[in-house]
Coordinates of C-alpha atoms in Angstrom, one line a residue:
M1 CA -70.2 -55.3 21.2
L2 CA -69.2 -52.6 18.6
R3 CA -67.8 -50.5 21.4
K4 CA -65.5 -53.4 22.5
I5 CA -64.3 -54.0 19.0
N6 CA -63.3 -50.3 18.5
K7 CA -61.5 -50.3 21.9
Y8 CA -59.6 -53.4 20.8
L9 CA -58.6 -52.0 17.4
L10 CA -57.5 -48.7 19.0
K11 CA -55.4 -50.5 21.5
N12 CA -53.6 -52.5 18.9
K13 CA -53.1 -49.5 16.6
L14 CA -51.4 -47.7 19.4
R15 CA -49.1 -50.7 19.9
V16 CA -48.3 -50.7 16.2
D17 CA -47.6 -46.9 16.2
I18 CA -45.3 -47.2 19.2
S19 CA -43.5 -50.2 17.7
F20 CA -43.0 -48.4 14.4
K21 CA -41.7 -45.2 16.1
L22 CA -39.3 -47.3 18.2
V23 CA -38.0 -49.1 15.1
F24 CA -37.6 -45.8 13.2
F25 CA -35.8 -44.2 16.1
I26 CA -33.4 -47.1 16.4
F27 CA -32.8 -47.1 12.6
T28 CA -32.1 -43.3 12.7
I29 CA -29.6 -43.8 15.6
L30 CA -27.9 -46.6 13.6
V31 CA -27.7 -44.4 10.5
I32 CA -26.2 -41.6 12.5
L33 CA -23.7 -43.9 14.2
V34 CA -22.7 -45.4 10.9
S35 CA -22.3 -41.9 9.4
I36 CA -20.2 -40.8 12.3
K37 CA -18.1 -43.9 11.9
I38 CA -17.6 -43.2 8.2
V39 CA -16.7 -39.6 8.9
L40 CA -14.3 -40.6 11.6
A41 CA -12.8 -43.2 9.3
Y42 CA -12.4 -40.6 6.6
D43 CA -10.8 -38.2 9.1
L44 CA -8.6 -40.8 10.5
T45 CA -7.4 -41.9 7.1
L46 CA -6.7 -38.2 6.1
K47 CA -5.0 -37.5 9.4
N48 CA -2.8 -40.6 9.3
K49 CA -1.8 -39.8 5.7
I50 CA -0.9 -36.2 6.5
D51 CA 0.9 -37.2 9.7
S52 CA 2.9 -39.8 7.8
K53 CA 4.1 -37.1 5.3
L54 CA 4.9 -34.7 8.1
S55 CA 7.1 -37.3 9.8
L56 CA 9.5 -37.0 6.8
L57 CA 10.1 -33.3 7.3
K58 CA 13.7 -33.0 8.5
T59 CA 13.4 -29.9 10.7
G60 CA 11.6 -26.6 11.1
K61 CA 8.1 -25.7 12.3
I62 CA 4.9 -26.2 10.4
G63 CA 1.4 -25.2 11.0
I64 CA -1.6 -26.5 9.1
I65 CA -5.4 -26.1 9.1
F66 CA -8.2 -27.0 6.7
I67 CA -11.7 -25.7 7.4
D68 CA -14.9 -27.0 5.7
I69 CA -16.5 -23.6 4.8
Y70 CA -20.1 -25.0 4.3
D71 CA -20.1 -27.4 7.3
K72 CA -20.2 -24.9 10.2
D73 CA -16.4 -24.2 9.9
R74 CA -15.7 -27.8 10.8
V75 CA -11.9 -28.3 11.2
V76 CA -10.9 -31.1 8.8
Y77 CA -7.3 -31.2 9.9
E78 CA -5.0 -29.1 12.1
K79 CA -1.5 -29.1 13.4
N80 CA 0.0 -26.1 15.3
A81 CA -2.9 -24.1 13.8
S82 CA -2.8 -21.4 16.6
S83 CA 1.0 -21.0 16.7
L84 CA 2.5 -17.9 15.2
F85 CA 4.6 -18.0 12.1
I86 CA 6.5 -15.6 9.8
P87 CA 3.9 -15.5 6.9
A88 CA 6.1 -13.9 4.2
S89 CA 3.9 -12.8 1.2
S90 CA 0.8 -14.7 2.4
I91 CA 0.2 -11.6 4.6
K92 CA -0.9 -9.8 1.4
L93 CA -4.2 -11.6 2.0
L94 CA -4.7 -9.6 5.2
T95 CA -4.1 -6.4 3.3
T96 CA -6.6 -7.7 0.7
Y97 CA -9.3 -8.5 3.2
C98 CA -9.0 -5.2 5.1
A99 CA -8.9 -3.1 1.9
L100 CA -12.0 -4.9 0.4
S101 CA -13.9 -4.6 3.7
N102 CA -13.2 -0.9 4.2
L103 CA -12.9 0.5 0.6
S104 CA -15.1 -1.9 -1.5
P105 CA -13.9 -3.9 -4.5
F106 CA -14.8 -1.0 -6.9
Y107 CA -13.0 1.7 -5.1
F108 CA -11.2 3.7 -7.8
F109 CA -7.6 4.9 -7.6
E110 CA -7.3 8.5 -8.8
L111 CA -4.8 11.0 -10.2
K112 CA -5.9 14.5 -9.4
F113 CA -4.7 18.0 -10.4
Y114 CA -5.4 21.1 -8.3
T115 CA -4.5 24.7 -8.5
D116 CA -4.3 27.5 -5.9
G117 CA -4.2 30.2 -8.6
D118 CA -6.3 31.9 -11.3
I119 CA -6.0 31.8 -15.1
E120 CA -5.8 34.9 -17.1
N121 CA -5.1 35.1 -20.9
G122 CA -3.5 31.6 -20.9
V123 CA -1.3 32.2 -17.9
L124 CA -1.8 30.4 -14.6
N125 CA -0.9 32.7 -11.8
G126 CA -0.3 30.1 -9.1
N127 CA 0.7 26.5 -8.7
I128 CA -0.4 23.2 -10.1
I129 CA -0.5 20.4 -7.6
V130 CA -0.6 16.7 -8.7
N131 CA -2.0 14.3 -6.1
A132 CA -2.2 10.5 -6.1
D133 CA -2.4 9.5 -2.4
F134 CA -0.5 6.2 -2.6
N135 CA -2.1 5.2 -5.9
P136 CA -0.2 1.9 -6.7
T137 CA -1.5 1.6 -10.3
L138 CA 0.8 4.0 -12.1
I139 CA 3.0 1.1 -13.2
E140 CA 3.4 -0.6 -16.5
E141 CA 2.0 -3.9 -15.2
I142 CA -1.3 -2.3 -14.7
I143 CA -1.3 0.7 -17.1
Y144 CA 0.2 -0.3 -20.5
D145 CA 2.3 2.8 -20.8
P146 CA 2.3 4.7 -17.6
Y147 CA 4.6 7.5 -18.8
D148 CA 2.4 8.1 -21.8
F149 CA -0.7 8.1 -19.6
L150 CA 0.9 10.6 -17.2
F151 CA 2.0 12.8 -20.1
N152 CA -1.5 12.9 -21.5
C153 CA -3.1 13.7 -18.2
V154 CA -0.8 16.7 -17.7
K155 CA -1.4 17.8 -21.3
E156 CA -5.2 17.4 -21.2
T157 CA -5.3 19.3 -17.9
L158 CA -3.3 22.2 -19.4
D159 CA -5.3 22.1 -22.6
S160 CA -8.7 22.0 -20.9
Y161 CA -7.9 25.3 -19.2
N162 CA -6.0 26.7 -22.1
I163 CA -2.9 27.2 -20.0
K164 CA 0.1 28.2 -22.1
S165 CA 2.4 29.1 -19.2
I166 CA 2.6 28.9 -15.4
N167 CA 3.6 31.8 -13.2
G168 CA 4.3 29.5 -10.2
K169 CA 5.4 26.0 -9.6
F170 CA 4.5 22.4 -10.4
C171 CA 4.0 20.6 -7.0
I172 CA 4.1 16.9 -6.3
D173 CA 1.8 16.3 -3.3
Y174 CA 3.4 14.2 -0.5
S175 CA 1.4 15.8 2.3
I176 CA -0.8 12.7 3.1
S177 CA 2.0 11.1 5.1
K178 CA 2.5 14.2 7.3
E179 CA 6.1 13.1 7.5
K180 CA 9.3 14.4 5.9
S181 CA 11.2 11.3 7.0
I182 CA 10.6 9.8 3.6
P183 CA 11.4 7.8 1.5
I184 CA 9.2 5.4 3.4
F185 CA 11.3 2.3 3.6
P186 CA 10.7 0.2 6.7
E187 CA 13.6 -0.5 8.9
S188 CA 12.9 -4.3 8.7
W189 CA 13.4 -4.1 4.9
E190 CA 17.0 -2.8 5.2
I191 CA 18.5 -6.3 4.3
Y192 CA 16.7 -6.0 0.9
K193 CA 17.7 -2.5 0.0
G194 CA 18.5 -2.1 -3.6
E195 CA 16.5 -5.2 -4.7
P196 CA 13.7 -4.7 -7.3
F197 CA 11.2 -6.5 -5.0
A198 CA 11.8 -3.9 -2.2
P199 CA 10.8 -0.6 -3.7
Y200 CA 10.5 2.8 -2.1
V201 CA 6.9 3.7 -1.5
I202 CA 5.9 7.3 -1.1
P203 CA 2.6 9.2 -1.5
F204 CA 3.3 9.8 -5.2
S205 CA 5.1 6.9 -6.7
F206 CA 5.5 6.4 -10.4
N207 CA 6.6 3.1 -12.0
Q208 CA 7.9 1.8 -8.7
N209 CA 10.7 4.5 -9.0
M210 CA 12.3 2.2 -11.5
I211 CA 13.9 2.6 -14.9
K212 CA 13.6 -0.4 -17.2
I213 CA 16.4 -1.0 -19.8
I214 CA 16.0 -3.5 -22.6
K215 CA 19.2 -4.3 -24.6
Q216 CA 18.8 -6.0 -28.0
N217 CA 22.1 -6.4 -29.8
E218 CA 23.3 -2.9 -30.3
N219 CA 19.9 -1.3 -29.5
I220 CA 19.0 0.0 -26.1
M221 CA 15.5 1.0 -25.0
V222 CA 14.9 2.9 -21.8
F223 CA 11.5 3.3 -20.0
P224 CA 10.9 6.0 -19.1
N225 CA 13.6 7.8 -21.0
L226 CA 14.7 10.6 -18.7
G227 CA 17.9 11.5 -20.5
L228 CA 20.2 9.4 -18.3
N229 CA 23.1 7.4 -19.6
P230 CA 21.7 3.8 -20.0
Y231 CA 25.2 2.2 -19.8
S232 CA 25.9 3.6 -16.4
L233 CA 22.5 2.5 -15.2
I234 CA 23.0 -1.1 -16.5
N235 CA 26.0 -1.5 -14.3
K236 CA 23.9 -0.8 -11.2
S237 CA 20.8 -2.7 -12.3
S238 CA 19.3 -6.1 -11.6
F239 CA 18.5 -8.3 -14.5
V240 CA 15.0 -9.8 -14.2
D241 CA 12.5 -11.0 -16.8
N242 CA 14.8 -10.2 -19.8
A243 CA 15.3 -6.6 -18.7
Y244 CA 17.6 -4.5 -16.6
W245 CA 15.8 -2.7 -13.7
Y246 CA 17.5 0.3 -12.1
I247 CA 16.0 1.6 -8.8
Y248 CA 16.4 5.3 -8.5
E249 CA 17.6 5.8 -5.0
D250 CA 15.9 9.1 -4.4
P251 CA 12.2 8.7 -5.4
F252 CA 11.6 12.4 -5.0
E253 CA 14.3 13.3 -7.5
Y254 CA 13.0 10.5 -9.7
N255 CA 9.5 12.0 -9.7
K256 CA 11.0 15.5 -10.4
L257 CA 12.8 14.1 -13.4
V258 CA 9.7 12.5 -14.7
F259 CA 7.5 15.6 -14.5
S260 CA 10.3 17.9 -15.6
K261 CA 10.6 15.9 -18.8
I262 CA 6.9 15.9 -19.4
L263 CA 6.6 19.7 -18.9
K264 CA 9.6 20.3 -21.1
D265 CA 8.1 18.3 -23.9
L266 CA 4.9 20.4 -23.5
S267 CA 7.0 23.7 -23.6
I268 CA 6.1 24.6 -20.1
N269 CA 9.1 26.1 -18.2
V270 CA 8.3 25.8 -14.5
P271 CA 10.2 24.4 -11.5
V272 CA 9.0 21.1 -10.1
I273 CA 9.0 20.8 -6.3
P274 CA 7.8 18.5 -3.5
L275 CA 4.8 19.7 -1.4
Y276 CA 4.5 18.5 2.2
N277 CA 1.9 20.9 3.5
K278 CA -1.1 22.0 1.5
K279 CA -2.3 25.5 2.4
G280 CA -5.1 27.8 1.1
N281 CA -8.1 26.9 -1.0
L282 CA -7.3 24.5 -3.7
K283 CA -9.5 24.2 -6.7
L284 CA -9.8 20.8 -8.4
M285 CA -8.9 20.9 -12.0
N286 CA -9.1 17.4 -13.3
T287 CA -9.5 13.8 -12.0
Y288 CA -8.3 10.7 -13.8
L289 CA -9.4 7.3 -12.7
T290 CA -6.6 4.7 -13.1
E291 CA -7.9 1.3 -11.9
T292 CA -10.2 -0.3 -9.4
L293 CA -8.9 -1.7 -6.1
L294 CA -10.1 -5.2 -7.1
N295 CA -7.9 -5.3 -10.2
A296 CA -5.0 -3.8 -8.3
L297 CA -5.3 -6.6 -5.7
R298 CA -5.6 -9.2 -8.4
Y299 CA -2.2 -8.1 -9.8
Q300 CA -0.8 -7.9 -6.3
N301 CA -1.8 -11.4 -5.3
Y302 CA -1.5 -13.0 -8.7
W303 CA 2.2 -12.0 -9.0
S304 CA 2.9 -11.3 -5.3
D305 CA 3.8 -7.6 -5.9
N306 CA 5.2 -5.9 -2.9
Y307 CA 5.0 -2.4 -4.2
V308 CA 1.2 -2.6 -4.7
S309 CA 0.5 -4.2 -1.4
Q310 CA 2.7 -1.8 0.6
S311 CA 1.1 1.2 -1.2
I312 CA -2.4 -0.1 -0.2
Y313 CA -1.1 -0.7 3.4
Y314 CA 0.0 3.0 3.6
L315 CA -3.2 4.2 1.9
L316 CA -5.3 2.5 4.6
K317 CA -2.9 3.8 7.3
Y318 CA -2.4 7.4 6.3
K319 CA -5.6 8.3 4.4
Y320 CA -8.2 6.2 6.2
D321 CA -6.5 5.9 9.6
I322 CA -6.7 2.1 9.5
N323 CA -3.8 0.4 11.3
L324 CA -3.8 -3.2 9.9
Q325 CA -2.5 -4.8 13.1
E326 CA -5.1 -3.0 15.3
Y327 CA -7.8 -3.8 12.7
Y328 CA -7.3 -7.5 13.1
R329 CA -6.8 -7.4 16.8
D330 CA -10.2 -5.7 17.1
L331 CA -11.6 -8.7 15.2
G332 CA -10.3 -10.9 18.0
F333 CA -6.9 -12.0 16.6
Y334 CA -5.0 -10.6 19.6
N335 CA -1.5 -12.1 19.3
I336 CA -0.7 -11.2 15.7
V337 CA 2.1 -8.9 14.7
I338 CA 1.8 -6.9 11.4
D339 CA 4.8 -4.8 10.5
D340 CA 4.1 -4.2 6.8
G341 CA 1.5 -5.0 4.2
C342 CA 3.5 -7.1 1.8
G343 CA 5.4 -9.7 3.9
L344 CA 9.0 -8.6 3.5
S345 CA 9.3 -7.8 7.2
R346 CA 10.5 -10.7 9.4
K347 CA 8.7 -9.2 12.3
N348 CA 5.3 -10.3 11.0
R349 CA 3.6 -13.1 13.0
V350 CA 0.3 -14.7 11.9
S351 CA -1.3 -18.1 12.7
P352 CA -2.7 -20.6 10.2
F353 CA -6.0 -20.5 12.1
M354 CA -6.4 -16.8 11.5
F355 CA -5.8 -17.1 7.7
A356 CA -8.2 -20.0 7.3
K357 CA -10.9 -18.6 9.6
L358 CA -10.8 -15.2 7.9
L359 CA -11.1 -16.8 4.4
S360 CA -14.0 -18.9 5.7
Y361 CA -15.7 -15.8 7.1
S362 CA -15.4 -14.1 3.7
V363 CA -18.0 -16.5 2.4
K364 CA -20.5 -15.2 5.1
N365 CA -19.8 -11.5 4.5
G366 CA -19.8 -11.6 0.7
L367 CA -16.1 -11.1 0.0
F368 CA -15.3 -14.7 -1.0
K369 CA -15.7 -14.2 -4.8
Y370 CA -13.7 -11.0 -4.8
I371 CA -10.8 -12.6 -2.8
E372 CA -10.9 -15.7 -4.9
Y373 CA -10.8 -13.5 -8.1
T374 CA -7.5 -12.0 -6.9
L375 CA -5.8 -15.4 -6.3
P376 CA -3.8 -17.5 -8.9
G377 CA -5.2 -20.9 -9.7
Y378 CA -3.5 -24.1 -10.9
L379 CA -0.4 -23.2 -13.0
E380 CA -1.2 -19.5 -12.8
G381 CA 0.8 -16.6 -11.5
T382 CA 3.1 -17.6 -8.6
L383 CA 1.7 -21.1 -8.9
S384 CA 2.8 -21.5 -12.5
S385 CA 5.5 -24.1 -11.7
R386 CA 3.5 -26.0 -9.1
K387 CA 2.3 -28.9 -11.3
N388 CA 1.6 -31.4 -8.6
M389 CA -1.3 -29.5 -7.0
P390 CA -5.0 -30.2 -7.4
K391 CA -6.4 -28.2 -10.3
T392 CA -9.2 -26.8 -8.0
I393 CA -6.8 -24.7 -5.9
K394 CA -6.8 -20.9 -5.6
A395 CA -4.0 -19.7 -3.3
K396 CA -1.5 -17.1 -2.2
T397 CA 2.1 -18.1 -1.9
G398 CA 4.7 -16.8 0.5
T399 CA 8.4 -17.2 0.3
L400 CA 11.5 -15.9 2.2
N401 CA 14.8 -17.6 2.7
D402 CA 13.4 -19.8 5.5
V403 CA 9.7 -19.4 5.0
S404 CA 7.2 -21.2 2.7
A405 CA 3.5 -20.5 2.9
L406 CA 0.4 -21.4 1.0
V407 CA -3.0 -20.0 2.0
G408 CA -6.3 -20.1 0.1
F409 CA -9.2 -22.3 -1.0
I410 CA -9.6 -25.8 -2.4
K411 CA -12.6 -27.7 -3.8
T412 CA -12.1 -31.4 -3.0
N413 CA -13.0 -34.4 -5.2
S414 CA -16.3 -34.7 -3.3
N415 CA -17.2 -31.1 -4.0
K416 CA -16.3 -29.8 -0.5
Y417 CA -15.1 -26.2 -0.3
L418 CA -12.3 -25.7 2.2
S419 CA -10.2 -22.7 3.3
F420 CA -6.7 -23.7 4.4
A421 CA -3.3 -22.4 5.5
I422 CA 0.0 -24.1 5.5
L423 CA 2.9 -22.2 7.0
Y424 CA 6.5 -23.5 7.4
N425 CA 9.4 -21.7 9.1
G426 CA 12.7 -23.5 8.7
P427 CA 15.7 -24.1 6.4
Y428 CA 14.1 -26.7 4.1
T429 CA 11.7 -24.5 2.1
Y430 CA 12.0 -26.6 -1.1
D431 CA 11.0 -29.7 0.8
A432 CA 8.2 -27.7 2.4
K433 CA 6.8 -26.7 -1.0
I434 CA 6.7 -30.4 -2.0
L435 CA 5.0 -31.2 1.3
E436 CA 2.4 -28.5 0.7
E437 CA 1.5 -30.1 -2.6
Q438 CA 1.3 -33.6 -1.1
I439 CA -0.9 -32.4 1.7
L440 CA -3.3 -30.7 -0.7
D441 CA -3.4 -33.9 -2.8
I442 CA -4.3 -36.0 0.3
V443 CA -7.1 -33.6 1.3
Y444 CA -8.4 -33.4 -2.2
N445 CA -8.7 -37.2 -2.6
N446 CA -9.7 -38.1 0.9
Y447 CA -12.3 -35.5 2.0

């Protein structure tokens, strides 16, 4: 009798278990279906709202992509994401990513002094060679007074070896480029020649080869003061940020003037010459650290500085044999075209997908926080006039006559982290900038 009761109970328990599991399975499926429906509804709402805004764009081509970084790179929205666009200054992010990956955020730019001679009784019998290897940080935006810094570096080097005179030459080292066809000014930049935003970039560059002139009533201040007539310079200068900026057309002559003035003030009478080929055994005299790569990139991206980014582009190319285009093609982005490191070239071609995917990948390889640090946020840097953007944005801008670009990160209202890229090529760049802000606002509030 007991055996029959146990058998009955076991049979009914099994039925209950099966029924419970079946109900739980059906409930789980329903929850998943409802969740999918909610997500699809969210996506559809977001898509419809963005598409509605895009329909108002008069003409031109636009490419957009938003990727959910922490949801397996889920594409939240895309349009023409794989098409190629002129990226303008947003290409600086590619220079940033490559430099951080290969040199590390805390790579230090240096200023070095060498000699090929010997010192005897305060006399250097030989040459002094100054080397910077495309160091972009010898500018007043990064070093408070770069001329004073350079003066003190030369003075300290001479004093530390008790050098009172030089029986030789003072050489500015340009040998890293292995080219004499300098100044290095890309052919694709010719339309911008003479503009402050299109500087000459050579292996040793100081203060972007510029002379800054500030005129206050009858007073004129010149930085650096190389003994040139300021009035004649003003007539050939561009007026930007309450100052006149004169670009010295021959950067080699400019550097010669700078060091000649320093040496004269130190009572050292020695010719200053360019050096294209280093020969013999050079002895390192002194090394001066100027700034980290990370902080140089922050200035570069925060204010979209072409000089810094192009210098880093050449540093990677000439010193470390890293061709930016080949580097990214090796990563699988086969169709891109990279002609410079700052975005002035109209030959550059990049897709929105590449930008967003690369930024998303930076989370996985540990570069995210460094890249984010270099970017301006809401009402900062090049975003300082973009009042209608979400306050959680960190992004790099890009602008040419017929190009508007915005690439970066955004945290949505529901705490989702997205990488994104919006690239527009066409005549209505003002309308495109407004559209960028509207799209970001839609994504912020609807995802």
